[in-house]
Short mmCIF file of N, CA and C in Angstrom, two decimals:
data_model
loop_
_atom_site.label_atom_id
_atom_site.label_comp_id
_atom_site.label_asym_id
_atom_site.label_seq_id
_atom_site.Cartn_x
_atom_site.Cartn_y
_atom_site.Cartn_z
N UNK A 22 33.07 8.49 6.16
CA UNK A 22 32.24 8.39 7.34
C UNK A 22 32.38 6.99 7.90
N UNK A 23 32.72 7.04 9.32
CA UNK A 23 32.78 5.81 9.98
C UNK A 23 31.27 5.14 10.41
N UNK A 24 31.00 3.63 10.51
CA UNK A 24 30.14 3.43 11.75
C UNK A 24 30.40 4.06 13.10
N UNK A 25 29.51 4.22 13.84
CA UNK A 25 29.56 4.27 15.14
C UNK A 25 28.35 3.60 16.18
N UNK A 26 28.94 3.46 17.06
CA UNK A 26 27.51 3.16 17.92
C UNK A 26 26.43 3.73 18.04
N UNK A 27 26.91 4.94 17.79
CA UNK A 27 25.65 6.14 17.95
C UNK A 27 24.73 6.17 16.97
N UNK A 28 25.03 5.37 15.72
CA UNK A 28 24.00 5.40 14.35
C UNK A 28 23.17 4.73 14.71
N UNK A 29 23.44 3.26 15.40
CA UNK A 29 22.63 2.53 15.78
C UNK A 29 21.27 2.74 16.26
N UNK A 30 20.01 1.77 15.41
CA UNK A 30 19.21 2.39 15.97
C UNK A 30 18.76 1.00 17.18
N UNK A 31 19.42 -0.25 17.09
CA UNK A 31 18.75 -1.48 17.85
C UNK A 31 17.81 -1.96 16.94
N UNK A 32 17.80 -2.22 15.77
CA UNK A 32 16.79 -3.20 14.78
C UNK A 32 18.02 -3.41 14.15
N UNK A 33 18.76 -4.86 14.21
CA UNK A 33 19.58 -5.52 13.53
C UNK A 33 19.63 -5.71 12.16
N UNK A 34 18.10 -5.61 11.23
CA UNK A 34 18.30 -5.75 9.85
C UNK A 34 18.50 -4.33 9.20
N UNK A 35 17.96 -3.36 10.37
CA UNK A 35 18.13 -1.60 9.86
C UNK A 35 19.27 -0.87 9.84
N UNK A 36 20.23 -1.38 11.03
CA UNK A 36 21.37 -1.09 11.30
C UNK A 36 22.17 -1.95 10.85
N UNK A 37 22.09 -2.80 10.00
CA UNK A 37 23.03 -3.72 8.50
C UNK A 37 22.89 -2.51 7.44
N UNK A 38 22.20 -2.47 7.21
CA UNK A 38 21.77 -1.49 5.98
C UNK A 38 22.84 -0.43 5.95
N UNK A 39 22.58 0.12 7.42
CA UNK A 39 23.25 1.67 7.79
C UNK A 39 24.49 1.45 7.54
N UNK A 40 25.18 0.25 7.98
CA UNK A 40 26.50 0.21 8.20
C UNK A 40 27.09 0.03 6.69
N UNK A 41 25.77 -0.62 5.80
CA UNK A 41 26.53 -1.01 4.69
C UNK A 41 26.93 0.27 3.85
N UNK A 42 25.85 1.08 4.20
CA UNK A 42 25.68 3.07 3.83
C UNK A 42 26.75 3.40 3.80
N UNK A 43 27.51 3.26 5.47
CA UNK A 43 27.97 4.58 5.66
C UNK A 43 29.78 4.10 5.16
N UNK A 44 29.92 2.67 5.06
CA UNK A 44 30.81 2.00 4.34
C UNK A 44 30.82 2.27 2.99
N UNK A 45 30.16 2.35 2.03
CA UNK A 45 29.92 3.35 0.47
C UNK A 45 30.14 4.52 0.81
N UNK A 46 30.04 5.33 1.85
CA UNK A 46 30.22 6.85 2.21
C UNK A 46 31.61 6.77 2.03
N UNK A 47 32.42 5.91 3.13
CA UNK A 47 33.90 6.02 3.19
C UNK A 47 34.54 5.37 1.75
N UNK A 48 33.80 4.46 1.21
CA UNK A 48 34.80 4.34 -0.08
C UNK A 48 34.54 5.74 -0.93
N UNK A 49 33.35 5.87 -1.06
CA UNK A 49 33.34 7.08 -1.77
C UNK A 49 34.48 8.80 -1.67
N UNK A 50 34.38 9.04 -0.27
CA UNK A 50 35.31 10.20 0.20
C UNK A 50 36.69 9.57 -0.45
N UNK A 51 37.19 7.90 0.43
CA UNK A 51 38.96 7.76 0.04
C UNK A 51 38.89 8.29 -1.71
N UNK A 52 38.18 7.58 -2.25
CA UNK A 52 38.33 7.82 -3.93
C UNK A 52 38.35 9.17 -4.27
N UNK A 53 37.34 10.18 -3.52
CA UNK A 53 37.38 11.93 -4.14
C UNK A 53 38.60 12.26 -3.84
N UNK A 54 39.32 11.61 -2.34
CA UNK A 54 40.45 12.11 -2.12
C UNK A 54 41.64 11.61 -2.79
N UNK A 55 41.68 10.86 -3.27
CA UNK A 55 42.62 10.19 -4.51
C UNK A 55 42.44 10.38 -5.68
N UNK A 56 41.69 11.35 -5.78
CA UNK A 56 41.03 11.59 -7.43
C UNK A 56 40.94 10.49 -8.30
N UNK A 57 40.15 9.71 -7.40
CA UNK A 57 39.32 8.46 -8.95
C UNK A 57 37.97 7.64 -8.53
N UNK A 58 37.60 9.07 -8.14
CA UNK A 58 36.41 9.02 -8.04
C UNK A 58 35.48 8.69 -9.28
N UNK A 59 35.94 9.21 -10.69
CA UNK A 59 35.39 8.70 -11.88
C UNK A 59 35.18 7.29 -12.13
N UNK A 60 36.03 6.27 -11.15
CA UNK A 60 36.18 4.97 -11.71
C UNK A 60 34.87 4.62 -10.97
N UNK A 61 34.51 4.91 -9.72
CA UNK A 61 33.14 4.53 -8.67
C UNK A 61 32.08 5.24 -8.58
N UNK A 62 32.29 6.15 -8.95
CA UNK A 62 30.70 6.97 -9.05
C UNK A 62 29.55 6.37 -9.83
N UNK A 63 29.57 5.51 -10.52
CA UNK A 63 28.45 4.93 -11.05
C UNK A 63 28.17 4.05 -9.98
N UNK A 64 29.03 3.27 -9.73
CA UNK A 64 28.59 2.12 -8.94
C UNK A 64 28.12 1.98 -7.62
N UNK A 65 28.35 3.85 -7.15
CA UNK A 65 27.63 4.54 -5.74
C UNK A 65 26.49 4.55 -6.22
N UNK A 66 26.07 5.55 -7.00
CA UNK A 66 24.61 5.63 -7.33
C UNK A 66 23.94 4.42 -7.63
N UNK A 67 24.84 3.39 -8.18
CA UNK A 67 23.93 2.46 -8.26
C UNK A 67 23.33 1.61 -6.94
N UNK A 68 24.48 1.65 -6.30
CA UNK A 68 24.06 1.37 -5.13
C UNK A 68 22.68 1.90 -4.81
N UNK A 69 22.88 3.49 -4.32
CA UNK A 69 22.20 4.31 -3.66
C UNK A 69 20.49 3.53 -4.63
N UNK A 70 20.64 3.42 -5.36
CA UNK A 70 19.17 3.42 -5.88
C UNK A 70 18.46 1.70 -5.05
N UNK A 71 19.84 0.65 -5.45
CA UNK A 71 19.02 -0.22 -4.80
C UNK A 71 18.68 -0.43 -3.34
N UNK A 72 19.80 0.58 -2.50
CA UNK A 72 19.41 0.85 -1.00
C UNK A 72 17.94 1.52 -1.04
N UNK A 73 17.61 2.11 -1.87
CA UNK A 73 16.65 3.15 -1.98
C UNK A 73 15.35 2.37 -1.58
N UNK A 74 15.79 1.25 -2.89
CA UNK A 74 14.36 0.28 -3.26
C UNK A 74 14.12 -0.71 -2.25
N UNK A 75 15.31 -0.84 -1.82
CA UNK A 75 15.41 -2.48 -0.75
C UNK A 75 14.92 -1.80 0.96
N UNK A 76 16.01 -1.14 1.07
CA UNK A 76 16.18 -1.29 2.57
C UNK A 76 15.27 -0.10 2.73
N UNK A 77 14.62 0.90 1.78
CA UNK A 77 13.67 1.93 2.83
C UNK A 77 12.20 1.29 2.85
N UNK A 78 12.07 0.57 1.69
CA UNK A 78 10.82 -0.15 1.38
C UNK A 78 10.54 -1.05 2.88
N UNK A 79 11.68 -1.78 3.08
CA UNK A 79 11.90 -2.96 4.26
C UNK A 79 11.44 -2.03 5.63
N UNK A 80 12.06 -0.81 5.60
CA UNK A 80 12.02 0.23 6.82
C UNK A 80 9.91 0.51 6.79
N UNK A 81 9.75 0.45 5.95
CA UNK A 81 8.40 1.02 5.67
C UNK A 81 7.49 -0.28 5.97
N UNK A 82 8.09 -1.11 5.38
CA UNK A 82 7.15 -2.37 6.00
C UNK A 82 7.24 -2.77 7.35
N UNK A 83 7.84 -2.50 8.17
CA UNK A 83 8.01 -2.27 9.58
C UNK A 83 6.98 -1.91 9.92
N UNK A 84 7.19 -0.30 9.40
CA UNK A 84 6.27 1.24 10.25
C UNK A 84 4.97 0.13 9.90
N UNK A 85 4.37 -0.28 8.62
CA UNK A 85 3.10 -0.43 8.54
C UNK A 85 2.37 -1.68 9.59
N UNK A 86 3.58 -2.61 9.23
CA UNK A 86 3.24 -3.84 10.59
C UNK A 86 3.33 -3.33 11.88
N UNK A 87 4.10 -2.69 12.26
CA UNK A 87 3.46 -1.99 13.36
C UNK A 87 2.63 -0.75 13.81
N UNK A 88 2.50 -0.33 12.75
CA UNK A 88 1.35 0.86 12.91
C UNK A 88 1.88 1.95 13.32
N UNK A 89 2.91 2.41 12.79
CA UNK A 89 4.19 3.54 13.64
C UNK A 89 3.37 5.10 13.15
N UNK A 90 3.12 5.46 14.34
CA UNK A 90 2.63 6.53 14.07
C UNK A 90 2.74 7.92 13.26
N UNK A 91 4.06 7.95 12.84
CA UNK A 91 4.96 8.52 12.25
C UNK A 91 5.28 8.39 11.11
N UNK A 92 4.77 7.18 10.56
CA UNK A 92 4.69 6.58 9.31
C UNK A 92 4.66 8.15 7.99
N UNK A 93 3.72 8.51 7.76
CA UNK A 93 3.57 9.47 6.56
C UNK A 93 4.82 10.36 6.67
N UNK A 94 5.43 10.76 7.94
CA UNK A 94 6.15 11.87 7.78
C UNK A 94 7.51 11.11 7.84
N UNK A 95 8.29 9.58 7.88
CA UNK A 95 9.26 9.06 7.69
C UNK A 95 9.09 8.73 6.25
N UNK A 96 7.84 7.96 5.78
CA UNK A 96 7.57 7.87 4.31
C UNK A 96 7.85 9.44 3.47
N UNK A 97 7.55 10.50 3.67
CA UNK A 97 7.91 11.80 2.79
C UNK A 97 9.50 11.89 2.70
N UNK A 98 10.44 11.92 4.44
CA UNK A 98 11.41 12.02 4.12
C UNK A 98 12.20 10.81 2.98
N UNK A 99 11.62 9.43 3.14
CA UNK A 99 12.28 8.27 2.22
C UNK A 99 11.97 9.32 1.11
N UNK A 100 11.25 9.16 0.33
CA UNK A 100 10.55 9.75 -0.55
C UNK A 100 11.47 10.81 -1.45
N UNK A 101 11.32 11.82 -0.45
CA UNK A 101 12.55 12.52 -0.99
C UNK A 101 13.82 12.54 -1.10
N UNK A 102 14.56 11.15 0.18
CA UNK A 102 15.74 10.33 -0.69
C UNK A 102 16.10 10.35 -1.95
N UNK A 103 14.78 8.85 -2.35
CA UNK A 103 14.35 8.63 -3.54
C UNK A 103 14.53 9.73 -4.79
N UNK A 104 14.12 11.09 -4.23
CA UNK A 104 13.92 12.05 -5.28
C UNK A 104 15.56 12.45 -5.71
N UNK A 105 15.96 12.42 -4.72
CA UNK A 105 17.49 13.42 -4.48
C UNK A 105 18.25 11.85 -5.31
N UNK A 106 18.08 10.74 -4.93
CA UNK A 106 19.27 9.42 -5.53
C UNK A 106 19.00 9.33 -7.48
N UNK A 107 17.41 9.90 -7.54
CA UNK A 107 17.03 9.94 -9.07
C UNK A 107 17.86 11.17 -9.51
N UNK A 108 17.88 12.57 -8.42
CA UNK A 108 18.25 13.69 -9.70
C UNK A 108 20.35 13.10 -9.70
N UNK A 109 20.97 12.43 -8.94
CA UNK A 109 21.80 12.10 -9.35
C UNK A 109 22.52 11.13 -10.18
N UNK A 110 21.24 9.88 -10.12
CA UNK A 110 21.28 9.42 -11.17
C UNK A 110 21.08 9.66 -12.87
N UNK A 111 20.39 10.81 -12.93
CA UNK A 111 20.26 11.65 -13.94
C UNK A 111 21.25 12.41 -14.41
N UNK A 112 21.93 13.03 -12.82
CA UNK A 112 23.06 13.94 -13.68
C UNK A 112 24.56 12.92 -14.10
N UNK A 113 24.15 11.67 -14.03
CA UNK A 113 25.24 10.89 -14.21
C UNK A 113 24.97 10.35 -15.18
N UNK A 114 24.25 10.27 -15.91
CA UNK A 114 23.57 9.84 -17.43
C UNK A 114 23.72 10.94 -18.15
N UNK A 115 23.82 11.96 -17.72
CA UNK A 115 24.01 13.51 -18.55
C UNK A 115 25.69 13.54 -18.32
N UNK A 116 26.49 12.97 -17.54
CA UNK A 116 27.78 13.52 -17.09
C UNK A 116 28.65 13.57 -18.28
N UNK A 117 29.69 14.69 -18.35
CA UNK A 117 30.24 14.93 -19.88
C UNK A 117 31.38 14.40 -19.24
N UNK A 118 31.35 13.20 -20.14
CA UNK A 118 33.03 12.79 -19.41
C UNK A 118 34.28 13.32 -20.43
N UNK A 119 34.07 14.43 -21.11
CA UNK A 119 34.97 15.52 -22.05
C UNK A 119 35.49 16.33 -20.69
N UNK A 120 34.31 16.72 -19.65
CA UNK A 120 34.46 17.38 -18.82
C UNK A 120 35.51 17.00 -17.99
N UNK A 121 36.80 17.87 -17.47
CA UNK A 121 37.81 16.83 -16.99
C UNK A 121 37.34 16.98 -15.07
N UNK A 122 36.53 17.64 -14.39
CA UNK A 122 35.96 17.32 -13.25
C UNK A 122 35.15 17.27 -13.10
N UNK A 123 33.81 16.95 -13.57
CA UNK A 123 32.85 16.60 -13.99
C UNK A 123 32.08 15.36 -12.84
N UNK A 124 32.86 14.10 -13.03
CA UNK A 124 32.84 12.97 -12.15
C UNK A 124 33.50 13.57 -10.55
N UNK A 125 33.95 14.66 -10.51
CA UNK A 125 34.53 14.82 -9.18
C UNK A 125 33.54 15.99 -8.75
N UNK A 126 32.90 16.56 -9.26
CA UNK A 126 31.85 17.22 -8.46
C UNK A 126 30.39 16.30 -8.42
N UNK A 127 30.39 15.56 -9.04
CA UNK A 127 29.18 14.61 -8.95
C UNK A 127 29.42 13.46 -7.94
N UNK A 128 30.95 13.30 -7.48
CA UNK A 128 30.81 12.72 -6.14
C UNK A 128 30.61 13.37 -5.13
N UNK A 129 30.86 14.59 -5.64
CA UNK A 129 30.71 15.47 -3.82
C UNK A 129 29.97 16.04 -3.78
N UNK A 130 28.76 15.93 -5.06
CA UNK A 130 27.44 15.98 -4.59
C UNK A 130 26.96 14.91 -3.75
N UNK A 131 26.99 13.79 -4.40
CA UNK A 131 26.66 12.52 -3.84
C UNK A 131 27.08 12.22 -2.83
N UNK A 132 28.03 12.20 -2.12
CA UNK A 132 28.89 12.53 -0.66
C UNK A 132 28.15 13.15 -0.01
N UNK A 133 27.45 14.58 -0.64
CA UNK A 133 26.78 14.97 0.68
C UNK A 133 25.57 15.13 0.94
N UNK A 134 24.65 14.40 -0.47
CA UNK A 134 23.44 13.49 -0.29
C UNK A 134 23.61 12.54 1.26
N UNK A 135 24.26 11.59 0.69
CA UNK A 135 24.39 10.07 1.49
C UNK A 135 24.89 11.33 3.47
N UNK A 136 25.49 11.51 3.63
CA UNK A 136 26.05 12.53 4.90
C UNK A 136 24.88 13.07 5.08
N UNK A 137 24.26 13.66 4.27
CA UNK A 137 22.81 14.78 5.05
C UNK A 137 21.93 13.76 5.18
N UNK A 138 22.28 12.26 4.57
CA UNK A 138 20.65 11.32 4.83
C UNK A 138 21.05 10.82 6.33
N UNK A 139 22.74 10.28 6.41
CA UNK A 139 22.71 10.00 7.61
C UNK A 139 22.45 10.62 8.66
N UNK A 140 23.02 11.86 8.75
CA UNK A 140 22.80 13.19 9.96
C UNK A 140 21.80 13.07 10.02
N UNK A 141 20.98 13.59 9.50
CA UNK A 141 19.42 14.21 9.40
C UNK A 141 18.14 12.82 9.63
N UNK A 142 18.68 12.06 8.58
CA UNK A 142 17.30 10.77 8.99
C UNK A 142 18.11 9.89 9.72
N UNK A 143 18.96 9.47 9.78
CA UNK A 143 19.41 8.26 10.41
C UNK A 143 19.63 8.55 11.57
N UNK A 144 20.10 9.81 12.29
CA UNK A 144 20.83 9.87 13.64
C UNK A 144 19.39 10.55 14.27
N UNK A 145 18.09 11.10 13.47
CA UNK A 145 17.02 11.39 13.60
C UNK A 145 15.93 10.78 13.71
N UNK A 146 14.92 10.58 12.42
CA UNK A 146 14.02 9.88 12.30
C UNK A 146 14.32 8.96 12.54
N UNK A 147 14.89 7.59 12.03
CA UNK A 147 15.49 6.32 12.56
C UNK A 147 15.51 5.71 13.54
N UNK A 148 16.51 6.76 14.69
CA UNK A 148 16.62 6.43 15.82
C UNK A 148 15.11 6.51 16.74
N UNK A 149 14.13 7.18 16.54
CA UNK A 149 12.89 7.23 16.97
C UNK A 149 12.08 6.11 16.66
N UNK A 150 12.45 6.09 15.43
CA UNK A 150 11.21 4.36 14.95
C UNK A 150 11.86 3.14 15.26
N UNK A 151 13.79 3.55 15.60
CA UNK A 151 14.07 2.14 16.39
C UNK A 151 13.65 1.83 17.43
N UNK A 152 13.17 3.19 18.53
CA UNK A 152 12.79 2.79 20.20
C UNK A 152 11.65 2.36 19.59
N UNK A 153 10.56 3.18 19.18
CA UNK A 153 9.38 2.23 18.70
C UNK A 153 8.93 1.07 18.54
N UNK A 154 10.07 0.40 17.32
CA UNK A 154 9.99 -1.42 16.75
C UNK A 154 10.42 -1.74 17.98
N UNK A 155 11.82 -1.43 18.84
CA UNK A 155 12.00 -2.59 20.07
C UNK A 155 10.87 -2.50 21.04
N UNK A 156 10.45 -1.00 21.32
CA UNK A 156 9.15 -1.56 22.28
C UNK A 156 8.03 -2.76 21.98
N UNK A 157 7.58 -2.28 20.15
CA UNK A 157 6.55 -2.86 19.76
C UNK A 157 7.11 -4.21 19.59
N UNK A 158 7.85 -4.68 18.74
CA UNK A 158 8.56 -6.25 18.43
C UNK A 158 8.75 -7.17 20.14
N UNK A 159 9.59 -6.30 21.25
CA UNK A 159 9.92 -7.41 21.94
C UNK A 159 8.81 -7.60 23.28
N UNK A 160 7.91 -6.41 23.22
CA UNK A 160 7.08 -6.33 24.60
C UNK A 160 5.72 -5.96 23.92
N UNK A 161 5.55 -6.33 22.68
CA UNK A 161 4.19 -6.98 21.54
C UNK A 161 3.41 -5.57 21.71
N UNK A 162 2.19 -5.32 21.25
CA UNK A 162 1.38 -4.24 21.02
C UNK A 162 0.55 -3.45 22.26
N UNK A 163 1.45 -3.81 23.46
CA UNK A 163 0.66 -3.21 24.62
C UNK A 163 0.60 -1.65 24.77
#
């Protein structure tokens, strides 16, 4: 998965994040498609967990400083991120590496975790709480 302009939501520290995302997306795919994906799949998820902790937490402290109305129902979807980056971190602590594709279906699970978060929340929810912060941040609480 490439950046594009279109991910963008216009909050410069939110759309770092994204780009850094969707850049782990594309290393992730080249590697399934080269079959060595076993060598990076830990180090996606590991990622994914501290994006989890850092940058949705950061997204959330936004909504609350500004009072985003939308708040509970962007907090459920993080939330269930969160839920979906744990059950893969789990099945990667369980992964039988006897199993000889094992690590290659656990990236393309994870592949299409990270793809359904972008589609769905990023080109979605996101882009809504970005018009939001630029109204609220540059033309204050009127």
């Amino acid at each position: 998965m490439e950046w594009f302009d279109n991910l963008a939501v216009g909050i410069y520290a939110i759309d770092e994040q994204h780009k850094t995302l969707t850049g782990r997306i594309k290393v992730l795919v080249a590697a399934i498609k080269n079959n060595v994906c076993k060598y990076i799949i830990e180090d996606v998820i590991n990622f994914l967990e501290g994006y989890s902790a850092v940058c949705l937490s950061a997204e959330e402290r936004y909504m609350q400083i500004f009072r985003y109305p939308g708040y509970n129902l962007h907090k459920e979807q993080h939330d269930s991120f969160i839920a979906d980056v744990h059950q893969l971190k789990k099945e990667l602590l369980n992964l039988d590496s006897s199993e000889e594709h094992a690590s290659y279906y656990l990236s393309v699970e994870t592949n299409r975790v990270m793809v359904d978060w972008t589609r769905n929340h990023i080109l979605n929810a996101d882009k809504t709480l970005g018009a939001f912060l630029r109204v609220k941040m540059f033309f204050g609480n009127k």
